[in-house]
Amino acid sequence: MRRTLPSLSVALLSTVLLAACGGGGGEDTANLTPQQGGTLVYATGDDEPACLDPQTRGNVPQALLGSQFLESLFYQDEKGEIQPWLASAWKVSEDGKAWTVDVRQDVKFSDGTPLNAEAVKVNIDRVLNPDTQSTTGRLALSKVDKVEVTGEYTAVIHLLQPDGALLESLSQVWLPIESPTALKRSNEENCLSPVGTGPFKIESWTKQDNVTLARNDSYSTPPPGASHTGPAYLDKIVWRFVPDGTTRFAALQSGQVNVVDVLEPQNAVAAKNIPTLGTLIASRPGEPVEIKLNTGRAPFDDAKVREAFFSAVDVAGALKSVYLGTVEQAKSPLSSATRYRADTVKQAYDPDAANQLLDEAGWTAKDADGIRSKDGKALTVVLPYAATIPLEPGFYEQVQATAKKVGFDVKLQPLETAKWWVANNDWEYDALPIYYTKNSADVLRITSLSSANTATTVGGYHSGNTALKSPELDALLEKAGESTDDTERADLYKQAQELLSNGYYVLPVYDQQTRLGYETKVKGLRLLPSLSMPTFYDAWIND
């Protein structure tokens, strides 16, 4: 039985495109003739990856770059439906524990290595191998037992238990199919220049400056929805690392760069009044930017204190003043771009309710600054943050200010990214801003199962951040993860979201986003729908 996953009546990405003005992204270019050649300069505000191979670790900066030169077996379209990409067909066994996947027979990697079933086995085996140090990909494939090659172009993925999200996971750039020839190199060598089937290939990497990509002239696998076939129009892409947002936007205005990401709120507003600039802003699927409360220690081991914190923080007010109306407050533990998202969080600023809850919880004493205490211990909330989490410092400061009005002493700790990860891995926080990108509600299994609190990958990394251990939630997420019935999955994931919301474990802030600013002479820019990552395959420069 060959089939795709059940189709949905609700479009997955109905809320993805929040803004698209000016030319380029979202523009009708039907009457324009694409121009061949040229170099596009992209300035990113995300961290420079330590490794360009998204199979190692697995983060958003790798995904942004990797989407230009790597491709996956499957493609998830705007409706959330699975389509073939490097795969040509697939079927699942009656017990749901074996997926037979055929791959295309006409594809070569950019180093000339042909694609076949053995390449699928080599790549999945490599992600599951702890020596690869995969986090995102390995967690997504945690139900995979082994891969069996049954023909030149046919592989069978055997599972330990059914996985209704398997094809969604295999549509992510963190699980690309890379050249088996290139993977014979050491991890260190592969980090410098991973080899895929994508429209571009890595030409050079000048660390702390740029990665230069060159067109793959033998490219033959455009994604569904592409506007042309054959090689990309652009000769090269220079991917510059420019951490300062003001500098990035100034470079865009002056024409030194053609596209910028991590577009800051004030610059998104300013770009609307500049005819030569456009913006393309879209929600990413997975968990939104959120603040997770550590229930493993006081004060958030008490549900009344967690609820009080929710009421003490003016999220809507902070977003309005800091983000200038460019984002909306999230209402769910899942991003609005995620299938099965339900609005289950009813957070509102209510200092009176917060005061009453803290009184009931026994935090009744106050010092001269109004900070509450209980049994001689101050009501302190340690909140470490880093630039890698897309929340502006001004947002944290407003959280701190409003929470103080009811007696919380929020200790803000601005950290470099590496130190923020140490604080995360060591549970050295009471409240932690974070997000998780994944094109499936299965993200809740990764982040919220009781087992997620235990470090299972490199560096002591644990994908859980609340320390919650709930057999009821575990049962819901395990059952949802095994189901391929659309109605059943929707109901189970809704119950899981309600449980998380009613326990005040996770305070959603706003959807994580891809936020691009670009020159309007850049045409054909679009986002791959699975993770809302930009692709420059159809892009060209209208000089």
Coordinates of C-alpha atoms in Angstrom, one line a residue:
M1 CA 0.0 0.0 0.0
R2 CA 1.6 3.3 -1.2
R3 CA 0.2 6.3 0.5
T4 CA 0.8 9.7 2.0
L5 CA -0.2 10.8 5.4
P6 CA -3.9 11.7 5.8
S7 CA -4.7 15.1 4.3
L8 CA -5.9 17.9 6.5
S9 CA -8.8 20.3 6.1
V10 CA -6.9 22.9 8.1
A11 CA -3.9 24.4 6.3
L12 CA -0.8 24.0 8.4
L13 CA 0.7 27.2 7.4
S14 CA -2.4 29.4 7.3
T15 CA -0.8 31.9 9.7
V16 CA 2.8 31.6 8.4
L17 CA 3.0 34.5 6.1
L18 CA 2.5 37.4 8.4
A19 CA 3.9 40.1 6.2
A20 CA 5.2 40.4 2.7
C21 CA 5.5 43.8 1.1
G22 CA 7.6 45.3 -1.7
G23 CA 9.1 43.1 -4.4
G24 CA 10.7 39.7 -4.2
G25 CA 9.1 37.4 -1.6
G26 CA 5.4 36.8 -2.3
E27 CA 5.6 39.1 -5.4
D28 CA 4.1 38.0 -8.7
T29 CA 7.1 37.7 -11.0
A30 CA 5.2 36.0 -13.8
N31 CA 5.8 38.9 -16.3
L32 CA 9.5 39.2 -15.5
T33 CA 12.3 37.2 -17.1
P34 CA 14.8 35.8 -14.6
Q35 CA 18.3 37.0 -15.0
Q36 CA 21.1 34.4 -14.8
G37 CA 24.3 35.0 -12.8
G38 CA 25.3 37.4 -10.1
T39 CA 26.2 37.1 -6.4
L40 CA 23.7 37.6 -3.6
V41 CA 25.0 38.7 -0.3
Y42 CA 23.0 37.5 2.8
A43 CA 23.7 38.9 6.3
T44 CA 22.6 36.8 9.2
G45 CA 22.1 37.8 12.8
D46 CA 22.1 34.2 14.0
D47 CA 25.2 32.7 15.5
E48 CA 27.9 31.4 13.2
P49 CA 27.6 27.6 13.4
A50 CA 30.5 25.7 14.9
C51 CA 29.8 23.0 12.2
L52 CA 28.0 23.4 8.9
D53 CA 26.6 19.9 9.0
P54 CA 23.1 19.9 10.6
Q55 CA 23.4 16.2 11.4
T56 CA 25.9 17.3 14.0
R57 CA 24.1 19.1 16.9
G58 CA 21.2 20.6 14.9
N59 CA 20.3 24.2 15.2
V60 CA 18.6 27.0 13.3
P61 CA 21.8 28.7 12.0
Q62 CA 22.7 25.3 10.4
A63 CA 19.2 24.9 9.0
L64 CA 19.3 28.4 7.4
L65 CA 22.6 27.6 5.6
G66 CA 21.9 23.9 5.0
S67 CA 18.7 24.6 3.2
Q68 CA 20.8 26.0 0.3
F69 CA 22.9 22.9 -0.3
L70 CA 21.1 19.9 1.5
E71 CA 17.8 18.1 0.8
S72 CA 15.7 15.5 2.5
L73 CA 13.8 12.4 1.5
F74 CA 10.4 14.1 1.9
Y75 CA 8.9 17.6 1.6
Q76 CA 6.1 19.0 3.7
D77 CA 4.0 21.4 1.8
E78 CA 1.9 24.4 2.9
K79 CA -1.0 22.2 3.9
G80 CA 1.2 20.0 6.0
E81 CA 1.0 17.1 3.6
I82 CA 4.0 15.0 2.8
Q83 CA 5.3 14.9 -0.7
P84 CA 8.3 13.0 -2.2
W85 CA 11.6 14.8 -2.7
L86 CA 14.6 12.5 -2.8
A87 CA 12.2 9.7 -2.1
S88 CA 9.9 8.5 -4.9
A89 CA 7.5 6.3 -3.0
W90 CA 6.8 4.8 0.4
K91 CA 4.6 2.5 2.3
V92 CA 4.0 1.5 5.9
S93 CA 3.5 -2.0 7.3
E94 CA 0.2 -3.0 9.0
D95 CA 1.7 -2.8 12.4
G96 CA 3.2 0.6 11.7
K97 CA 6.8 -0.5 12.6
A98 CA 8.4 -0.7 9.1
W99 CA 8.5 2.0 6.5
T100 CA 9.6 1.0 3.0
V101 CA 11.1 3.9 1.1
D102 CA 12.1 4.0 -2.6
V103 CA 14.5 6.8 -3.6
R104 CA 14.9 8.5 -7.0
Q105 CA 17.1 6.7 -9.5
D106 CA 18.3 9.9 -11.3
V107 CA 20.0 11.9 -8.6
K108 CA 23.7 12.6 -7.9
F109 CA 25.2 14.5 -5.0
S110 CA 27.3 17.6 -5.9
D111 CA 30.5 15.5 -5.6
G112 CA 29.1 13.0 -8.3
T113 CA 28.2 10.2 -5.9
P114 CA 24.9 8.6 -7.0
L115 CA 21.9 8.5 -4.6
N116 CA 20.8 5.0 -3.7
A117 CA 19.3 3.1 -0.7
E118 CA 22.7 2.6 0.8
A119 CA 23.0 6.4 1.2
V120 CA 19.7 6.4 3.2
K121 CA 21.1 3.8 5.5
V122 CA 24.5 5.5 5.9
N123 CA 22.9 8.8 6.8
I124 CA 20.3 7.5 9.3
D125 CA 22.9 5.2 10.9
R126 CA 25.2 8.2 11.2
V127 CA 22.6 10.4 12.9
L128 CA 21.9 7.6 15.5
N129 CA 25.6 7.1 16.1
P130 CA 26.5 9.0 19.3
D131 CA 29.9 9.9 17.8
T132 CA 28.1 12.2 15.3
Q133 CA 26.9 14.3 18.3
S134 CA 23.5 14.8 16.8
T135 CA 20.8 16.3 19.0
T136 CA 17.9 17.5 16.9
G137 CA 18.1 14.7 14.3
R138 CA 18.8 12.0 16.8
L139 CA 15.9 13.0 19.1
A140 CA 13.6 13.0 16.1
L141 CA 14.6 9.4 15.1
S142 CA 14.6 8.0 18.6
K143 CA 12.1 5.3 17.6
V144 CA 14.2 4.0 14.7
D145 CA 15.7 0.6 15.4
K146 CA 17.7 0.0 12.1
V147 CA 17.7 0.5 8.4
E148 CA 17.7 -2.4 6.0
V149 CA 18.7 -2.1 2.3
T150 CA 16.5 -4.4 0.3
G151 CA 17.3 -3.2 -3.2
E152 CA 19.5 -0.8 -5.0
Y153 CA 17.0 2.0 -4.5
T154 CA 14.8 0.6 -1.7
A155 CA 15.4 0.8 2.1
V156 CA 13.2 -0.3 5.0
I157 CA 13.3 1.7 8.2
H158 CA 12.4 -0.6 11.1
L159 CA 11.0 1.1 14.2
L160 CA 11.0 0.1 17.9
Q161 CA 7.4 1.4 18.0
P162 CA 5.1 3.1 15.5
D163 CA 5.9 6.7 14.7
G164 CA 3.2 8.8 13.1
A165 CA 5.6 11.7 12.8
L166 CA 8.4 9.8 11.0
L167 CA 7.9 11.3 7.6
E168 CA 7.5 14.8 9.1
S169 CA 10.9 14.3 10.8
L170 CA 12.4 13.1 7.6
S171 CA 11.3 16.3 5.9
Q172 CA 13.5 18.5 8.1
V173 CA 16.9 19.8 7.0
W174 CA 18.4 18.4 10.2
L175 CA 17.9 15.0 8.6
P176 CA 19.3 15.5 5.1
I177 CA 20.7 12.8 2.9
E178 CA 24.4 13.6 2.4
S179 CA 26.9 12.1 0.1
P180 CA 28.1 8.7 1.5
T181 CA 31.5 9.4 -0.1
A182 CA 31.9 12.7 1.8
L183 CA 30.7 11.1 5.0
K184 CA 33.7 8.7 4.9
R185 CA 35.7 11.8 6.0
S186 CA 36.1 12.6 9.7
N187 CA 33.4 14.6 11.4
E188 CA 35.7 17.5 11.5
E189 CA 36.2 17.5 7.8
N190 CA 32.5 17.0 7.1
C191 CA 31.7 20.0 9.4
L192 CA 33.7 22.2 7.1
S193 CA 32.0 21.2 3.8
P194 CA 29.1 18.8 4.0
V195 CA 28.0 17.6 0.5
G196 CA 24.4 17.2 -0.5
T197 CA 22.1 17.3 -3.6
G198 CA 21.0 20.9 -3.2
P199 CA 21.1 23.8 -5.7
F200 CA 24.4 25.2 -4.2
K201 CA 27.5 23.7 -2.7
I202 CA 30.1 25.1 -0.3
E203 CA 33.0 26.8 -1.9
S204 CA 34.7 28.2 1.2
W205 CA 34.3 29.1 4.8
T206 CA 36.2 32.1 6.2
K207 CA 35.4 31.8 9.9
Q208 CA 34.0 34.8 11.7
D209 CA 33.3 36.4 8.3
N210 CA 31.4 34.4 5.7
V211 CA 30.5 31.1 4.0
T212 CA 30.5 31.3 0.2
L213 CA 28.2 29.0 -1.8
A214 CA 28.6 28.3 -5.5
R215 CA 25.9 27.1 -7.8
N216 CA 25.6 23.3 -8.3
D217 CA 25.5 23.1 -12.1
S218 CA 24.3 19.5 -12.1
Y219 CA 21.3 20.2 -9.9
S220 CA 18.3 18.2 -10.8
T221 CA 15.9 18.0 -7.7
P222 CA 14.0 21.2 -7.3
P223 CA 11.5 21.1 -4.5
P224 CA 7.8 20.9 -5.1
G225 CA 6.4 24.4 -5.8
A226 CA 9.6 25.7 -7.4
S227 CA 9.1 28.0 -10.4
H228 CA 11.8 26.5 -12.7
T229 CA 13.9 23.4 -13.2
G230 CA 17.6 23.0 -13.7
P231 CA 20.4 24.8 -11.9
A232 CA 19.8 27.9 -9.7
Y233 CA 19.9 31.4 -11.4
L234 CA 22.5 32.9 -9.0
D235 CA 26.2 32.1 -9.5
K236 CA 27.1 32.5 -5.8
I237 CA 25.7 33.4 -2.3
V238 CA 28.0 35.1 0.2
W239 CA 26.6 34.3 3.7
R240 CA 28.0 36.9 6.0
F241 CA 27.8 36.8 9.8
V242 CA 26.8 40.2 11.1
P243 CA 25.6 39.9 14.7
D244 CA 24.6 43.6 15.2
G245 CA 21.1 44.3 14.0
T246 CA 21.7 48.0 13.4
T247 CA 24.7 47.2 11.3
R248 CA 22.8 44.6 9.3
F249 CA 20.0 47.0 8.5
A250 CA 22.4 49.8 7.5
A251 CA 24.2 47.4 5.2
L252 CA 20.8 46.5 3.6
Q253 CA 19.9 50.2 3.2
S254 CA 23.2 51.0 1.6
G255 CA 23.1 48.1 -0.8
Q256 CA 26.1 46.3 0.7
V257 CA 24.0 43.3 1.3
N258 CA 20.8 42.1 -0.5
V259 CA 19.0 40.2 2.2
V260 CA 19.2 40.2 6.1
D261 CA 17.6 38.0 8.7
V262 CA 16.6 38.5 12.3
L263 CA 15.1 41.8 11.2
E264 CA 14.6 43.8 14.4
P265 CA 11.1 45.2 15.1
Q266 CA 11.9 48.9 14.5
N267 CA 13.6 48.0 11.2
A268 CA 10.7 46.0 10.0
V269 CA 8.5 49.0 10.6
A270 CA 11.1 51.3 8.9
A271 CA 11.4 49.0 5.9
K272 CA 7.7 49.5 5.1
N273 CA 8.4 53.2 4.2
I274 CA 11.4 52.5 2.0
P275 CA 10.4 51.6 -1.6
T276 CA 13.5 49.7 -2.4
L277 CA 13.1 47.3 0.6
G278 CA 10.7 44.5 1.4
T279 CA 10.0 42.2 4.3
L280 CA 9.1 38.6 4.5
I281 CA 8.2 37.5 8.0
A282 CA 6.8 34.0 8.8
S283 CA 6.1 31.9 11.9
R284 CA 8.2 28.7 12.3
P285 CA 6.5 25.5 13.5
G286 CA 7.3 23.9 16.8
E287 CA 7.2 25.5 20.2
P288 CA 7.0 29.3 20.2
V289 CA 9.5 31.6 21.9
E290 CA 8.5 30.9 25.5
I291 CA 9.6 31.0 29.1
K292 CA 9.8 27.6 30.8
L293 CA 9.5 27.4 34.6
N294 CA 11.7 25.0 36.4
T295 CA 9.5 22.9 38.7
G296 CA 12.4 21.0 40.0
R297 CA 13.1 23.5 42.7
A298 CA 11.5 26.4 44.7
P299 CA 9.8 28.7 44.0
F300 CA 8.2 27.1 40.9
D301 CA 7.7 23.7 42.4
D302 CA 4.5 25.3 43.8
A303 CA 1.7 25.5 41.3
K304 CA 0.2 28.6 43.0
V305 CA 3.5 30.5 42.5
R306 CA 3.7 29.5 38.9
E307 CA 0.2 30.7 38.3
A308 CA 1.0 33.9 40.2
F309 CA 4.0 34.5 37.9
F310 CA 1.8 34.1 34.9
S311 CA -0.5 36.8 36.3
A312 CA 2.3 39.1 37.4
V313 CA 4.0 39.4 33.9
D314 CA 2.5 41.8 31.4
V315 CA 3.4 39.8 28.2
A316 CA 1.0 41.7 26.0
G317 CA 2.2 45.1 27.2
A318 CA 5.9 44.2 26.8
L319 CA 5.3 42.9 23.2
K320 CA 3.4 46.0 22.3
S321 CA 6.1 48.4 23.5
V322 CA 9.2 46.4 22.4
Y323 CA 8.0 44.8 19.2
L324 CA 5.9 47.7 18.0
G325 CA 2.9 45.6 17.0
T326 CA 4.9 43.3 14.7
V327 CA 4.2 40.1 16.7
E328 CA 1.2 38.7 18.4
Q329 CA 1.2 37.0 21.9
A330 CA 1.2 33.2 21.6
K331 CA -1.7 31.3 23.1
S332 CA -0.4 27.7 23.0
P333 CA 2.6 25.6 23.8
L334 CA 2.7 25.1 20.0
S335 CA 3.4 27.7 17.4
S336 CA 0.5 28.9 15.2
A337 CA 2.3 27.2 12.3
T338 CA 2.1 23.8 13.9
R339 CA -0.5 21.2 13.0
Y340 CA -2.8 20.4 16.0
R341 CA -2.1 23.7 17.7
A342 CA -4.9 24.6 20.2
D343 CA -5.3 27.9 22.0
T344 CA -5.1 26.6 25.6
V345 CA -3.2 29.3 27.4
K346 CA -5.2 32.1 28.9
Q347 CA -2.5 34.4 30.3
A348 CA -3.4 37.9 31.2
Y349 CA -1.8 40.6 33.4
D350 CA -3.6 40.6 36.7
P351 CA -1.5 41.8 39.6
D352 CA -4.4 41.5 42.1
A353 CA -4.8 37.8 41.3
A354 CA -1.0 37.4 41.5
N355 CA -0.9 39.0 45.0
Q356 CA -3.7 36.8 46.2
L357 CA -2.0 33.6 44.9
L358 CA 1.3 34.5 46.6
D359 CA -0.5 35.2 49.9
E360 CA -2.2 31.8 49.7
A361 CA 1.2 30.2 48.9
G362 CA 2.6 31.7 52.1
W363 CA 4.9 34.3 50.5
T364 CA 3.5 37.0 52.8
A365 CA 6.5 38.9 54.2
K366 CA 7.9 41.8 52.3
D367 CA 11.2 43.8 52.5
A368 CA 11.6 47.5 52.0
D369 CA 11.7 47.0 48.2
G370 CA 8.5 45.0 48.2
I371 CA 10.2 41.7 47.5
R372 CA 8.3 38.9 49.1
S373 CA 9.8 36.1 51.3
K374 CA 8.8 32.9 52.9
D375 CA 10.6 31.2 55.9
G376 CA 13.3 33.8 55.5
K377 CA 14.0 33.1 51.8
A378 CA 13.3 35.8 49.2
L379 CA 11.0 35.2 46.2
T380 CA 13.8 35.1 43.7
V381 CA 13.6 34.0 40.0
V382 CA 16.9 33.4 38.2
L383 CA 16.4 34.1 34.5
P384 CA 19.5 33.6 32.2
Y385 CA 19.1 34.7 28.6
A386 CA 21.3 34.9 25.5
A387 CA 21.1 36.6 22.1
T388 CA 20.5 33.2 20.5
I389 CA 16.9 33.3 21.9
P390 CA 15.0 35.9 19.9
L391 CA 13.7 38.1 22.7
E392 CA 14.9 41.7 23.1
P393 CA 16.5 42.8 26.3
G394 CA 13.7 45.3 26.7
F395 CA 11.2 42.5 27.0
Y396 CA 13.1 40.9 29.8
E397 CA 13.3 44.2 31.6
Q398 CA 9.6 44.7 31.4
V399 CA 9.1 41.1 32.8
Q400 CA 11.3 42.0 35.6
A401 CA 9.6 45.4 36.3
T402 CA 6.0 44.0 36.3
A403 CA 6.8 40.9 38.3
K404 CA 8.5 43.1 41.0
K405 CA 5.2 45.0 41.5
V406 CA 3.8 41.9 43.2
G407 CA 6.9 40.9 45.0
F408 CA 9.0 38.7 42.6
D409 CA 12.8 39.5 42.4
V410 CA 13.6 38.5 38.9
K411 CA 17.4 38.2 38.5
L412 CA 18.2 38.8 34.8
Q413 CA 21.5 37.1 33.7
P414 CA 22.6 38.1 30.2
L415 CA 25.0 35.4 29.0
E416 CA 27.0 34.4 26.0
T417 CA 25.5 31.6 24.1
A418 CA 27.9 28.9 25.4
K419 CA 27.4 29.9 29.0
W420 CA 23.6 30.0 28.5
W421 CA 23.8 26.4 27.4
V422 CA 25.8 25.5 30.5
A423 CA 23.1 27.1 32.7
N424 CA 20.5 25.2 30.7
N425 CA 22.2 21.8 30.9
D426 CA 23.0 22.2 34.6
W427 CA 19.4 23.4 35.5
E428 CA 20.8 26.6 36.9
Y429 CA 17.6 28.6 36.4
D430 CA 14.1 29.2 37.6
A431 CA 12.8 30.6 34.3
L432 CA 14.4 29.9 31.0
P433 CA 13.5 31.6 27.6
I434 CA 13.8 29.1 24.8
Y435 CA 12.1 27.7 21.6
Y436 CA 12.2 24.5 19.7
T437 CA 11.8 24.3 15.9
K438 CA 10.1 21.2 14.5
N439 CA 7.5 20.7 11.8
S440 CA 5.2 18.6 14.0
A441 CA 3.3 18.5 17.3
D442 CA 5.6 15.6 18.0
V443 CA 7.9 18.4 19.4
L444 CA 6.0 18.0 22.6
R445 CA 7.1 14.4 23.0
I446 CA 10.7 15.6 22.6
T447 CA 10.4 18.4 25.1
S448 CA 7.8 17.3 27.6
L449 CA 8.0 13.6 28.3
S450 CA 9.4 12.8 31.7
S451 CA 12.4 11.2 30.1
A452 CA 13.2 14.5 28.4
N453 CA 14.5 15.8 31.7
T454 CA 17.4 13.3 31.6
A455 CA 20.5 14.2 29.6
T456 CA 20.7 11.8 26.7
T457 CA 22.9 13.6 24.2
V458 CA 26.2 15.5 24.0
G459 CA 27.3 18.0 26.6
G460 CA 24.7 17.1 29.2
Y461 CA 21.9 18.4 26.9
H462 CA 18.4 17.6 28.0
S463 CA 15.4 18.5 25.8
G464 CA 13.1 19.0 28.7
N465 CA 13.2 22.3 30.6
T466 CA 10.4 22.2 33.1
A467 CA 11.5 19.1 35.1
L468 CA 7.9 18.0 34.9
K469 CA 7.3 14.3 35.4
S470 CA 3.7 13.5 34.5
P471 CA 2.6 9.9 33.8
E472 CA -0.7 11.3 32.4
L473 CA 1.1 13.6 29.9
D474 CA 3.6 10.8 29.0
A475 CA 0.6 8.6 28.1
L476 CA -1.0 11.2 25.9
L477 CA 2.2 12.0 24.0
E478 CA 3.2 8.4 23.5
K479 CA -0.2 7.5 22.2
A480 CA -0.3 10.6 19.9
G481 CA 3.1 9.8 18.6
E482 CA 2.1 6.3 17.6
S483 CA -1.1 7.3 15.9
T484 CA -1.5 8.0 12.2
D485 CA -5.2 8.9 12.6
D486 CA -5.7 12.6 12.1
T487 CA -8.7 13.0 14.4
E488 CA -7.1 11.0 17.2
R489 CA -3.8 12.9 17.0
A490 CA -5.6 16.2 17.1
D491 CA -7.6 15.2 20.2
L492 CA -4.6 13.7 22.0
Y493 CA -2.3 16.7 21.3
K494 CA -5.1 19.1 22.4
Q495 CA -5.3 17.2 25.7
A496 CA -1.6 17.5 26.1
Q497 CA -1.6 21.2 25.5
E498 CA -4.4 21.7 28.0
L499 CA -2.4 19.8 30.6
L500 CA 0.7 21.9 30.0
S501 CA -1.3 25.1 30.1
N502 CA -3.4 24.2 33.2
G503 CA -0.2 23.4 35.1
Y504 CA 1.4 26.8 34.3
Y505 CA 4.7 25.2 33.2
V506 CA 5.3 27.1 30.0
L507 CA 4.6 30.8 29.4
P508 CA 4.3 31.3 25.6
V509 CA 5.5 34.7 24.3
Y510 CA 5.3 34.8 20.5
D511 CA 5.8 32.6 17.5
Q512 CA 9.4 32.0 16.6
Q513 CA 9.9 33.6 13.2
T514 CA 12.0 33.9 10.1
R515 CA 12.3 37.6 9.7
L516 CA 13.8 38.7 6.4
G517 CA 14.5 42.2 5.0
Y518 CA 15.5 42.4 1.4
E519 CA 16.2 44.6 -1.6
T520 CA 13.2 44.6 -3.9
K521 CA 15.5 43.9 -6.8
V522 CA 15.8 40.4 -5.4
K523 CA 13.2 38.3 -7.0
G524 CA 12.0 34.8 -6.5
L525 CA 12.8 34.7 -2.8
R526 CA 10.6 32.2 -0.9
L527 CA 10.4 30.1 2.2
L528 CA 10.4 26.3 2.3
P529 CA 7.2 25.5 4.1
S530 CA 8.3 22.7 6.4
L531 CA 10.4 25.0 8.7
S532 CA 9.9 28.4 7.0
M533 CA 13.6 28.5 6.0
P534 CA 14.5 30.7 3.0
T535 CA 15.5 29.1 -0.3
F536 CA 17.5 30.9 -3.0
Y537 CA 17.0 28.3 -5.7
D538 CA 14.4 30.5 -7.6
A539 CA 16.1 33.7 -6.6
W540 CA 17.6 36.2 -9.0
I541 CA 18.7 39.8 -9.0
N542 CA 16.9 42.2 -11.3
D543 CA 19.7 44.7 -12.1

